[in-house]
PDB file of C-alpha atoms in Angstrom:
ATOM      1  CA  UNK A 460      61.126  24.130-212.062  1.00 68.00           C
ATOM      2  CA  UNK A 461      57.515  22.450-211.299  1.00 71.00           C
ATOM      3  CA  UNK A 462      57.414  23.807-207.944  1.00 76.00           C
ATOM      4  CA  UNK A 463      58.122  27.420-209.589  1.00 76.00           C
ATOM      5  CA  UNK A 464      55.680  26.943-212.568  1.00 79.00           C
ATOM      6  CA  UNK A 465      53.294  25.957-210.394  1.00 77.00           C
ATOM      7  CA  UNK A 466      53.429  28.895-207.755  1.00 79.00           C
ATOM      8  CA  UNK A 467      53.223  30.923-210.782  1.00 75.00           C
ATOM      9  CA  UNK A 468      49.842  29.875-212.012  1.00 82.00           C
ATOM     10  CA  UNK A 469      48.682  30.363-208.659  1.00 78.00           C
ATOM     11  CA  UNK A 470      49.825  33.679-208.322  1.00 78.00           C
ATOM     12  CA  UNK A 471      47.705  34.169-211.672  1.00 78.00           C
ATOM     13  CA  UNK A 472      45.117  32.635-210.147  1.00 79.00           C
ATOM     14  CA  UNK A 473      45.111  35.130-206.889  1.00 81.00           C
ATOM     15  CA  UNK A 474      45.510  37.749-209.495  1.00 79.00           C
ATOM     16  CA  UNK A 475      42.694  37.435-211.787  1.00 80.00           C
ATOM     17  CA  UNK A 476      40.681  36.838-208.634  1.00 83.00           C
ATOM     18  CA  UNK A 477      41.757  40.549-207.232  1.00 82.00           C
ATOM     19  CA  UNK A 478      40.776  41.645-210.421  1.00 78.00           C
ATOM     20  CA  UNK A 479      37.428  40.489-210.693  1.00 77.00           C
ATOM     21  CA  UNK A 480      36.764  41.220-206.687  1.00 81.00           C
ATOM     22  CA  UNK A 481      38.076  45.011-207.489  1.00 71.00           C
ATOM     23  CA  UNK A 482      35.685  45.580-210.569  1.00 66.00           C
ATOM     24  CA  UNK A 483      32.725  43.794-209.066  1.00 76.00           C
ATOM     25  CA  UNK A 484      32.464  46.482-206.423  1.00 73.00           C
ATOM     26  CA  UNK A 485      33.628  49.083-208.387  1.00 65.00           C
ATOM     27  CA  UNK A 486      30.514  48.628-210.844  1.00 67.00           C
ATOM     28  CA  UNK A 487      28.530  48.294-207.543  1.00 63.00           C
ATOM     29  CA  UNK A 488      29.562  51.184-205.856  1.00 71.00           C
ATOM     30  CA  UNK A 489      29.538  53.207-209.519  1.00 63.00           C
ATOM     31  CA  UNK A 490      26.089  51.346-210.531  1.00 62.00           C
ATOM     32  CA  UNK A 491      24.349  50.911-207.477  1.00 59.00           C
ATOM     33  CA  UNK A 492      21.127  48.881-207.970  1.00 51.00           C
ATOM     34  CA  UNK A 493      17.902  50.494-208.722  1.00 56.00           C
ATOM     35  CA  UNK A 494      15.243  51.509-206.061  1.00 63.00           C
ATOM     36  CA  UNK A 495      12.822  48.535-205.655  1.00 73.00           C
ATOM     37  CA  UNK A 496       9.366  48.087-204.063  1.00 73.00           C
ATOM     38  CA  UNK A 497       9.710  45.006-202.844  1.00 76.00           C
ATOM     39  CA  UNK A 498      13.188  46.374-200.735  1.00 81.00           C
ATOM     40  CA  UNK A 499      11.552  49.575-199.455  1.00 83.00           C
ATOM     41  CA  UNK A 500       7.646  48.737-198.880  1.00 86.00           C
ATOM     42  CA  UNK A 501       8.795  44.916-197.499  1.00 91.00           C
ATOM     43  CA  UNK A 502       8.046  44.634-193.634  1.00 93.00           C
ATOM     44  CA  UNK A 503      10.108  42.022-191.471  1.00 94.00           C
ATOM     45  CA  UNK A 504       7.925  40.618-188.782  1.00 96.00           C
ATOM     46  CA  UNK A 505       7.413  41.607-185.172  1.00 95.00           C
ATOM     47  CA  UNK A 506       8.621  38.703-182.344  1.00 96.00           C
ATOM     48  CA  UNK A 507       5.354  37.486-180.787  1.00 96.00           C
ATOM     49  CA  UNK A 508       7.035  35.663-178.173  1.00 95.00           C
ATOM     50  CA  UNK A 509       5.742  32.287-178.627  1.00 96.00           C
ATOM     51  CA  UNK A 510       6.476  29.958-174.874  1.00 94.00           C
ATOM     52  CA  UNK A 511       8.268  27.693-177.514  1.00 94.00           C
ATOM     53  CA  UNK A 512      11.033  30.545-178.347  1.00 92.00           C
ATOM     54  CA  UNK A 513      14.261  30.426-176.728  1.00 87.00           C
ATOM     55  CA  UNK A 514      16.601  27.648-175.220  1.00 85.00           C
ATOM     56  CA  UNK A 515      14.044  26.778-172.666  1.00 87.00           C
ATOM     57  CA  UNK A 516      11.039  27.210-175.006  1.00 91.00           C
ATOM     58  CA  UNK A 517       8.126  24.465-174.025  1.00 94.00           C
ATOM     59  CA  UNK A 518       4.849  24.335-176.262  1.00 96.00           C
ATOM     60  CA  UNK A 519       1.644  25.257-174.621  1.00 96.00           C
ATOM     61  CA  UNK A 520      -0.351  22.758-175.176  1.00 97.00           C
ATOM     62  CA  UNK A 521      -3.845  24.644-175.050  1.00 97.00           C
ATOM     63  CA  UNK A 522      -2.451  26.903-177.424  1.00 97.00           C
ATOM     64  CA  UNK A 523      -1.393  23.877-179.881  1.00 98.00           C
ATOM     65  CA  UNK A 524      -5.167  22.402-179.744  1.00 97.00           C
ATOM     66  CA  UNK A 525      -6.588  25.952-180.523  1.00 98.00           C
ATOM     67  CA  UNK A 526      -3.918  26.458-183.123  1.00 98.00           C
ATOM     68  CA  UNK A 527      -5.174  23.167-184.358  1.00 98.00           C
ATOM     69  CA  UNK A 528      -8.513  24.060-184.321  1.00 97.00           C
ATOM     70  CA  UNK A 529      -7.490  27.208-186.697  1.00 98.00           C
ATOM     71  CA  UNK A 530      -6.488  25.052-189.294  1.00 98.00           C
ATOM     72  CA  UNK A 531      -8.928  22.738-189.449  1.00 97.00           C
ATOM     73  CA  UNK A 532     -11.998  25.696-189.318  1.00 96.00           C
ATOM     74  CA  UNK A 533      -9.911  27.938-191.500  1.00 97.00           C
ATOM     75  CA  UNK A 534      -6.662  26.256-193.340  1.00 96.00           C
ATOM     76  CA  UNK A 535      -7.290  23.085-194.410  1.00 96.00           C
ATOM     77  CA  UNK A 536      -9.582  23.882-197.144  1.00 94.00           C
ATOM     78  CA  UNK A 537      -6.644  25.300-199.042  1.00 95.00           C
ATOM     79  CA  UNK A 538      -3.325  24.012-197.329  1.00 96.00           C
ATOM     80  CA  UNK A 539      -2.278  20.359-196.901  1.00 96.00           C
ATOM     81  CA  UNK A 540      -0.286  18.917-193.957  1.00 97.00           C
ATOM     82  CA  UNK A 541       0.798  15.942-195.476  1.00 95.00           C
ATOM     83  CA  UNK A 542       3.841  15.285-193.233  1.00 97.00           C
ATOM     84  CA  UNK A 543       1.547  14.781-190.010  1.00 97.00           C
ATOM     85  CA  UNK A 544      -0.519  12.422-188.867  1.00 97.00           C
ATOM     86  CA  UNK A 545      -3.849  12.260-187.181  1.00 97.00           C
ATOM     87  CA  UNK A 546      -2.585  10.222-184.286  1.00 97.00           C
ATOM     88  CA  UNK A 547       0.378  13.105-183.774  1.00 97.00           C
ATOM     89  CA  UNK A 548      -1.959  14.805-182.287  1.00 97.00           C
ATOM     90  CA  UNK A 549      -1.738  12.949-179.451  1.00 97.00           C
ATOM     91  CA  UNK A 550       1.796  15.077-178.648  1.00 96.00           C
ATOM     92  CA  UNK A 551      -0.559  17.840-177.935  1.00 97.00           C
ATOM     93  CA  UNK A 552      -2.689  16.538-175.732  1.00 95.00           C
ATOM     94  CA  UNK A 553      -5.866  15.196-176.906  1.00 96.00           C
ATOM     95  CA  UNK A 554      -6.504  11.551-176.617  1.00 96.00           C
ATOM     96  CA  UNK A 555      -6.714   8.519-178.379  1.00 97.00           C
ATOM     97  CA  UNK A 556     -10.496   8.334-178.540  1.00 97.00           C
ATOM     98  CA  UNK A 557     -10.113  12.169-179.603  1.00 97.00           C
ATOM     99  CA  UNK A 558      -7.919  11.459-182.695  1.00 97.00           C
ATOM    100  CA  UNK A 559     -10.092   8.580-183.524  1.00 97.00           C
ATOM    101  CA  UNK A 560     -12.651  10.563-183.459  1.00 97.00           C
ATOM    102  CA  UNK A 561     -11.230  13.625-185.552  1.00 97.00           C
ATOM    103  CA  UNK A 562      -9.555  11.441-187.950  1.00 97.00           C
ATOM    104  CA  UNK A 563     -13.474   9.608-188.684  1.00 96.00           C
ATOM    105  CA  UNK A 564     -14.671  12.917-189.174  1.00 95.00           C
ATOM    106  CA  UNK A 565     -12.392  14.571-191.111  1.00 95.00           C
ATOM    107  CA  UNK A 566     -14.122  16.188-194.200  1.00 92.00           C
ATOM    108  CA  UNK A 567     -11.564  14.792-196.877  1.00 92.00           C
ATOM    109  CA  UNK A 568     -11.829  11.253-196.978  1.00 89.00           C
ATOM    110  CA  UNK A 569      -8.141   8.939-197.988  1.00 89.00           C
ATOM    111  CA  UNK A 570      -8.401   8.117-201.585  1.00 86.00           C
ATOM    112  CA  UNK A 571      -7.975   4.128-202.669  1.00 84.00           C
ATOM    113  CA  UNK A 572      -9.326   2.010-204.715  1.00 82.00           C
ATOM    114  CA  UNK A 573     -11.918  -0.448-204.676  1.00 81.00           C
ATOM    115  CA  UNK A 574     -11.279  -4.355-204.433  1.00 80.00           C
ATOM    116  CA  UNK A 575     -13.827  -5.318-206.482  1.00 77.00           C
ATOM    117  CA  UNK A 576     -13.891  -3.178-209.408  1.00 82.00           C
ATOM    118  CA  UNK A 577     -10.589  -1.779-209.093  1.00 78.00           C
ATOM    119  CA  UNK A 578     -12.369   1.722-209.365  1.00 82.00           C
ATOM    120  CA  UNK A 579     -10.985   5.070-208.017  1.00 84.00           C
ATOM    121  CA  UNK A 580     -13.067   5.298-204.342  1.00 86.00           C
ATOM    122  CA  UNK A 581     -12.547   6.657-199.998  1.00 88.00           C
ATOM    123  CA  UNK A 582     -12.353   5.541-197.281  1.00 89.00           C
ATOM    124  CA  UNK A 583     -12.315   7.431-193.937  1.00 94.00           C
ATOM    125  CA  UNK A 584      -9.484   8.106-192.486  1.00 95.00           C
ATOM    126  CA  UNK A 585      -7.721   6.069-189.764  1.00 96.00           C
ATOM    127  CA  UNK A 586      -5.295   7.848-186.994  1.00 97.00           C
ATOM    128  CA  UNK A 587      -1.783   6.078-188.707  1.00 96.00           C
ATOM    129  CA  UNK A 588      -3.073   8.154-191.405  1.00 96.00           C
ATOM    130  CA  UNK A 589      -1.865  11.604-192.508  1.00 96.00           C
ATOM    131  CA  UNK A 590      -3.848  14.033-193.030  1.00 97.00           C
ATOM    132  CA  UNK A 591      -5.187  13.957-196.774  1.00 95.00           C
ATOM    133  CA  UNK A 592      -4.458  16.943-199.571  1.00 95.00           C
ATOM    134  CA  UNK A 593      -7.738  18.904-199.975  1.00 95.00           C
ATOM    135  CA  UNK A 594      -6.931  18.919-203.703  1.00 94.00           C
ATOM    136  CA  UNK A 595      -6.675  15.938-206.202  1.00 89.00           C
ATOM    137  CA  UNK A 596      -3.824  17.234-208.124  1.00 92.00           C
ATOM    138  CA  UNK A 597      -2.012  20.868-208.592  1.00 92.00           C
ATOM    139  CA  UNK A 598      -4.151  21.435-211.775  1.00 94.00           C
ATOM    140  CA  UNK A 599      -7.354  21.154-209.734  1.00 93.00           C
ATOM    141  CA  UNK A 600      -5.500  23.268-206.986  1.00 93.00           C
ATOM    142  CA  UNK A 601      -4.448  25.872-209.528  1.00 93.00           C
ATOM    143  CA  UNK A 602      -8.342  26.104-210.781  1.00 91.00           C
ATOM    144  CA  UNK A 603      -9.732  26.954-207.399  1.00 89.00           C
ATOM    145  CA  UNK A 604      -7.206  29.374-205.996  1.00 89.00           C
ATOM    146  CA  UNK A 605      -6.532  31.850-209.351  1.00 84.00           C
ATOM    147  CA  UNK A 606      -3.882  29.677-210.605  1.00 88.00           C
ATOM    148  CA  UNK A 607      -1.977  29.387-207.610  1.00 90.00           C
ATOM    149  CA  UNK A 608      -1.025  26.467-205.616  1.00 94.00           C
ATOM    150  CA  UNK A 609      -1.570  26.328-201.897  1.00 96.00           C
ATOM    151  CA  UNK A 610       1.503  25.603-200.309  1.00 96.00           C
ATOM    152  CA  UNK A 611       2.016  22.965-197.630  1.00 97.00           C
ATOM    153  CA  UNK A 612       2.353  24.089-194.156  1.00 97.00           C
ATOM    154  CA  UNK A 613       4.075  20.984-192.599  1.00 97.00           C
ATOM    155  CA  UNK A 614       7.285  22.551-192.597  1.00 97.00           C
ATOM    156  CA  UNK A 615       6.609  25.645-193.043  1.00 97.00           C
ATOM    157  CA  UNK A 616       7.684  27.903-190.218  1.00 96.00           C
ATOM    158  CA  UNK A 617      11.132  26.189-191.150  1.00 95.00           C
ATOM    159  CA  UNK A 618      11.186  26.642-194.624  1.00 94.00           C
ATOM    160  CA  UNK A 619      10.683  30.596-193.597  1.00 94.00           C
ATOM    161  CA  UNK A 620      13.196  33.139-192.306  1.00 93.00           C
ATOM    162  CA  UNK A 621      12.142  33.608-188.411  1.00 94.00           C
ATOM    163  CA  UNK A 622       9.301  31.290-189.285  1.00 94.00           C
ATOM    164  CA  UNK A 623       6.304  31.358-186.572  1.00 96.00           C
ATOM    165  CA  UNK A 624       6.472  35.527-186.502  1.00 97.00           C
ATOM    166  CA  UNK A 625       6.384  35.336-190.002  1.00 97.00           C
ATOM    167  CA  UNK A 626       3.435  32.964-190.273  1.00 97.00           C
ATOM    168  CA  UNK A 627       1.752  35.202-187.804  1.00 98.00           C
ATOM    169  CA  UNK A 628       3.086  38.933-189.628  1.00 97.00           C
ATOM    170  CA  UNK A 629       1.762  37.585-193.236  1.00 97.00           C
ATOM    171  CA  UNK A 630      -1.789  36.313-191.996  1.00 97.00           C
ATOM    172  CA  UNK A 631      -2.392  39.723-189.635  1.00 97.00           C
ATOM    173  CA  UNK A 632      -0.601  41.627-192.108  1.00 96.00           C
ATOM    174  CA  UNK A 633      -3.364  42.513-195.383  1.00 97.00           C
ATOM    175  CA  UNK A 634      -3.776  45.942-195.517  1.00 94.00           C
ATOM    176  CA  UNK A 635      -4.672  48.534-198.332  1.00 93.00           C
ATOM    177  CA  UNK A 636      -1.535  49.454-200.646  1.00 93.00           C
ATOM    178  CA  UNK A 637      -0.326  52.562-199.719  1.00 92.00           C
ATOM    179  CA  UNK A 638      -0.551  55.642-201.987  1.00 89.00           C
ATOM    180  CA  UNK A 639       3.224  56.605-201.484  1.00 91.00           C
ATOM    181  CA  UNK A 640       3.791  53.019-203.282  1.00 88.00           C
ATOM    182  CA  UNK A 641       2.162  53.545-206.439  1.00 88.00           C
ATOM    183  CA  UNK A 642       2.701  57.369-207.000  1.00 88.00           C
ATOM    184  CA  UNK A 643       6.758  56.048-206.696  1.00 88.00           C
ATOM    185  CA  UNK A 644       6.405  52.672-208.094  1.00 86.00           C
ATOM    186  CA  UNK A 645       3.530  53.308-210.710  1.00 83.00           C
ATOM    187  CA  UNK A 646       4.214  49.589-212.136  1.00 80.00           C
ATOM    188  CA  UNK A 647       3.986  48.049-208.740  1.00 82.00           C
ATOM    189  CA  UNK A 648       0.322  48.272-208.557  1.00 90.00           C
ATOM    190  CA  UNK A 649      -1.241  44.953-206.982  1.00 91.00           C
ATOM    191  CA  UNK A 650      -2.735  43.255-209.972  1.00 91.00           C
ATOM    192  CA  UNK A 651      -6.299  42.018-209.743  1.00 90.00           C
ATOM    193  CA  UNK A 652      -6.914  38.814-208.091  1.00 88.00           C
ATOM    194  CA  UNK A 653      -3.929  39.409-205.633  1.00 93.00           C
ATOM    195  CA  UNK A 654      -3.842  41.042-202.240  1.00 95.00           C
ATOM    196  CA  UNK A 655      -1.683  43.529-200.761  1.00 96.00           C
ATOM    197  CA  UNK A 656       0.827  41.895-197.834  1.00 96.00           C
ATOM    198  CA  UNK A 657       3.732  43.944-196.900  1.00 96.00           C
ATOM    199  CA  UNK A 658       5.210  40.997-195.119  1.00 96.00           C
ATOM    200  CA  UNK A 659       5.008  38.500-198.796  1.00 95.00           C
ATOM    201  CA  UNK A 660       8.608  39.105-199.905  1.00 90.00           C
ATOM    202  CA  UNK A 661       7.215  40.558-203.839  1.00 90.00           C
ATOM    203  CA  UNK A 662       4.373  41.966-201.785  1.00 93.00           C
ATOM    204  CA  UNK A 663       1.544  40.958-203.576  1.00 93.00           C
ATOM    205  CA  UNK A 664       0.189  37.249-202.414  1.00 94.00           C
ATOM    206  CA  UNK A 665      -2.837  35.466-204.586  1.00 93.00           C
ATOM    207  CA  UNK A 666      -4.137  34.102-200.852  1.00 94.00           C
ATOM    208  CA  UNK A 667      -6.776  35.956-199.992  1.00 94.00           C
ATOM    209  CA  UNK A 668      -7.395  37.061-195.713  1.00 96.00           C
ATOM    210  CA  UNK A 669      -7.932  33.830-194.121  1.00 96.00           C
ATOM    211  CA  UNK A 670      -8.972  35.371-190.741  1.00 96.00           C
ATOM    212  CA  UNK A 671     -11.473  37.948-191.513  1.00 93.00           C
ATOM    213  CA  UNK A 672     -13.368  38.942-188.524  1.00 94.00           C
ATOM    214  CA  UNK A 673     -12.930  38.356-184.654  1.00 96.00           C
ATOM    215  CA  UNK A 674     -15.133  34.926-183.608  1.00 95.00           C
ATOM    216  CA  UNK A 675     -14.327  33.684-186.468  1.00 96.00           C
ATOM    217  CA  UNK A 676     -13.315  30.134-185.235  1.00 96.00           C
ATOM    218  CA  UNK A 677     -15.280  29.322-181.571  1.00 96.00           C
ATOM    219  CA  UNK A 678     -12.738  28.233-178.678  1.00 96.00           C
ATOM    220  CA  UNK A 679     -13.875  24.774-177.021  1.00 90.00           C
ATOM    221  CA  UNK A 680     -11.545  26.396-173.986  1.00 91.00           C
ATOM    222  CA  UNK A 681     -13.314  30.027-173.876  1.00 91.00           C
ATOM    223  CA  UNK A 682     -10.360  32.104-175.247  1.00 95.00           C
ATOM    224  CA  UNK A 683     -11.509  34.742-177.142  1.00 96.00           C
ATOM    225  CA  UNK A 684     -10.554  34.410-180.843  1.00 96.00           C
ATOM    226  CA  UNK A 685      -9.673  37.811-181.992  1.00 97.00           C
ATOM    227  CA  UNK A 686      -7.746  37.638-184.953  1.00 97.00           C
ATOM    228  CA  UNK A 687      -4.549  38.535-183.456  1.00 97.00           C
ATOM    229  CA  UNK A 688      -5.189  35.143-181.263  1.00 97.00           C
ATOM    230  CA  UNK A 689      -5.742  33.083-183.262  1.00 98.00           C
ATOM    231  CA  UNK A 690      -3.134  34.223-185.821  1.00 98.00           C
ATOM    232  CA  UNK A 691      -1.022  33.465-182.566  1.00 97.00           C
ATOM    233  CA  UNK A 692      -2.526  29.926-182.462  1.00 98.00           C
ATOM    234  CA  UNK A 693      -1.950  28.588-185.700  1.00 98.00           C
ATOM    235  CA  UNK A 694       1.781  30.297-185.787  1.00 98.00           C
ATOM    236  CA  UNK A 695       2.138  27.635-182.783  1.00 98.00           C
ATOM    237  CA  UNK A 696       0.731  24.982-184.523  1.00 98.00           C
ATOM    238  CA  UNK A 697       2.945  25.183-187.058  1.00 98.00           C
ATOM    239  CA  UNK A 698       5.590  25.265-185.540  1.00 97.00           C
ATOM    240  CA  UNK A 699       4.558  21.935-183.762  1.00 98.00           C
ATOM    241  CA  UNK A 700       4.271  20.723-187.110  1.00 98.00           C
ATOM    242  CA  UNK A 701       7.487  21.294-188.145  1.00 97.00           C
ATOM    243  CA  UNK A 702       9.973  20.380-185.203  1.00 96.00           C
ATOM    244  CA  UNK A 703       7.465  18.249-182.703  1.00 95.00           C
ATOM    245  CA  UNK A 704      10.856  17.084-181.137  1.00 94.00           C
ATOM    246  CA  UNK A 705      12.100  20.501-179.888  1.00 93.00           C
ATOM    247  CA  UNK A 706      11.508  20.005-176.753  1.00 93.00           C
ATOM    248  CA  UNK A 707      13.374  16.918-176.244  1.00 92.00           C
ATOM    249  CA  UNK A 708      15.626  19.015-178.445  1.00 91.00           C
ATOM    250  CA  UNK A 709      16.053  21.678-175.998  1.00 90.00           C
ATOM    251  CA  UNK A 710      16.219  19.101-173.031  1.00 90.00           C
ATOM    252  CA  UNK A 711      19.360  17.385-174.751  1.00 92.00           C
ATOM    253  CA  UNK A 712      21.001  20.450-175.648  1.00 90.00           C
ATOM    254  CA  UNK A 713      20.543  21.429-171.805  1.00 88.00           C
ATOM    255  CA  UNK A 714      21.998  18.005-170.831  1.00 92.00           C
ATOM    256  CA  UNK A 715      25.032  18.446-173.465  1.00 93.00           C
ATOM    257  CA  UNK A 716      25.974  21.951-171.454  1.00 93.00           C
ATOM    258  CA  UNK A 717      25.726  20.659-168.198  1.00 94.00           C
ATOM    259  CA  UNK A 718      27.856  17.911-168.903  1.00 95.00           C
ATOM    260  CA  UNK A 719      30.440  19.706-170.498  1.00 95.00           C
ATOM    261  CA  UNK A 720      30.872  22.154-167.279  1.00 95.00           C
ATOM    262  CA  UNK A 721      31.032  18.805-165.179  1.00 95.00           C
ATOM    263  CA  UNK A 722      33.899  17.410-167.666  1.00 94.00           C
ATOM    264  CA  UNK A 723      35.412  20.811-167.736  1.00 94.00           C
ATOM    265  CA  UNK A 724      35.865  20.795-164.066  1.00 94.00           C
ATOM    266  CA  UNK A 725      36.871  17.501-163.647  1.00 93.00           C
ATOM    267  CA  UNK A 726      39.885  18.138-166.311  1.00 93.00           C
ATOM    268  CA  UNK A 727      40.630  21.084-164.804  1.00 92.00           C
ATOM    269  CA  UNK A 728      41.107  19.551-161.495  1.00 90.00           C
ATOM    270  CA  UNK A 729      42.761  16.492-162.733  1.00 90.00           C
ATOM    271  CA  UNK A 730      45.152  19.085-163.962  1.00 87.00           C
ATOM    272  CA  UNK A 731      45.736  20.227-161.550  1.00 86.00           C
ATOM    273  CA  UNK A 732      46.056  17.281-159.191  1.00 85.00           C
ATOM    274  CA  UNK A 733      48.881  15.851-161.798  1.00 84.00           C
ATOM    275  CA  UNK A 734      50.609  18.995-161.753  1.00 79.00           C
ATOM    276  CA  UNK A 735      50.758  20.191-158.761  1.00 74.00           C
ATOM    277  CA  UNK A 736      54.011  18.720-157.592  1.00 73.00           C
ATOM    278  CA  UNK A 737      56.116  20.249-160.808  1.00 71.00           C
ATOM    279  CA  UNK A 738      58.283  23.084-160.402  1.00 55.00           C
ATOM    280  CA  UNK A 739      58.632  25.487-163.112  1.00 53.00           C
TER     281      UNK A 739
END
């Protein structure tokens, strides 16, 4: 009697569940949602191909110190990296005199306090250190960027769908707003104060162009820094930023695969060496 009672309320179950299933995309077929902006006008980013895509992908080191170099002439007034530290750069190839060096002259100095009068004070910054917020607080961050907060870009080409292209499509990607938009979507008209970016997903971002002209930032190596370069560079960067370990990554992976065709073999001829005297 259980066993039927109970196969009963499942059946109920299943049924109620058909039921809801059937009218859900009924009233979605019936009431299709309405036209959107942000769905037709949004772009999806272009593959740029960075040497660290794919199974095999390495990091190009030149590129990393020039992506570097972006954010420090260009990003890190705004945009905190608070998950790295100085003396990771080291991964990339500069040295350890080099990170001293760049740590001791980094604009933003560590906050602490002093011994003596237990008063809020700096200190410069030391390589085990990571790299300090440009802002005190989010309410002095919200005051100096139109109420908006800067996000941090430690992790950010992994907190983003198809990450480095996207890092690359939003910062290459301000345009005008096209007239078809507003003549369609009257009430999608980029407010004032906010910027046009096909490639933000509402596709209106309160960051302003952060790479405005060609030369902006000078190459130490002699690569010219169009914008499209160095939009390149820091979408390499951060990427370093947020998985430094893929190419030991990649290397294990590698190793897992080639050892699993080795083991495959060697069971498959074990089988067959236990086998091979049976008759079927």
């Amino acid at each position: 009697m259980a066993r039927l009672i109970s196969l009963v309320i499942g059946a109920g179950f299943v049924f109620v569940l058909a039921l809801a299933l059937f009218f859900t995309a009924k009233d979605a077929i019936q009431n299709p949602a309405p036209e959107s902006a942000e769905h037709e006008f949004h772009l999806h980013p272009e593959d740029i191909h960075l040497s660290s895509a794919g199974f095999f992908g390495k990091f190009d080191r030149q590129q990393l110190q020039r992506g570097f170099q972006v954010y420090k002439e260009v990003c890190a007034a705004c945009h905190s990296l608070k998950y790295v530290s100085f003396r990771d750069l080291e991964h990339i190839g500069y040295s350890e005199a080099e990170v001293k060096a760049i740590a001791n002259q980094w604009v933003i100095e560590q906050p602490t306090v002093n011994p003596e009068t237990g008063e809020a004070a700096t200190r410069k910054n030391l390589p085990s250190d990571r790299f300090p917020l440009p802002f005190a607080n989010d309410i002095a961050a919200r005051a100096a960027n139109n109420n908006a907060i800067p996000p941090d870009l430690s992790l950010m080409t992994k907190a983003r769908h198809d990450g480095s292209n996207y890092v690359h499509a939003l910062i290459t990607g301000y345009r005008n707003q096209p007239a078809e938009l507003i003549e369609k979507f009257p009430g999608a008209k980029t407010p004032p104060g906010l910027h046009y970016n096909p490639y933000f997903a509402n596709l209106n971002i309160a960051m302003p162009p952060p790479l405005t002209s060609d030369g902006q930032v000078t190459y130490s190596d002699g690569t010219k820094a169009t914008k499209d370069q160095m939009a390149r560079d820091v979408s390499a960067f951060l990427t370093w930023t947020a998985e430094p370990n893929l190419e030991a990554r990649h290397a294990a992976g590698f190793a897992a695969v080639i050892f699993l065709l080795i083991f495959v073999y060697l069971a498959w001829g074990a089988y067959q060496n236990v086998w091979r005297d049976i008759k079927h």
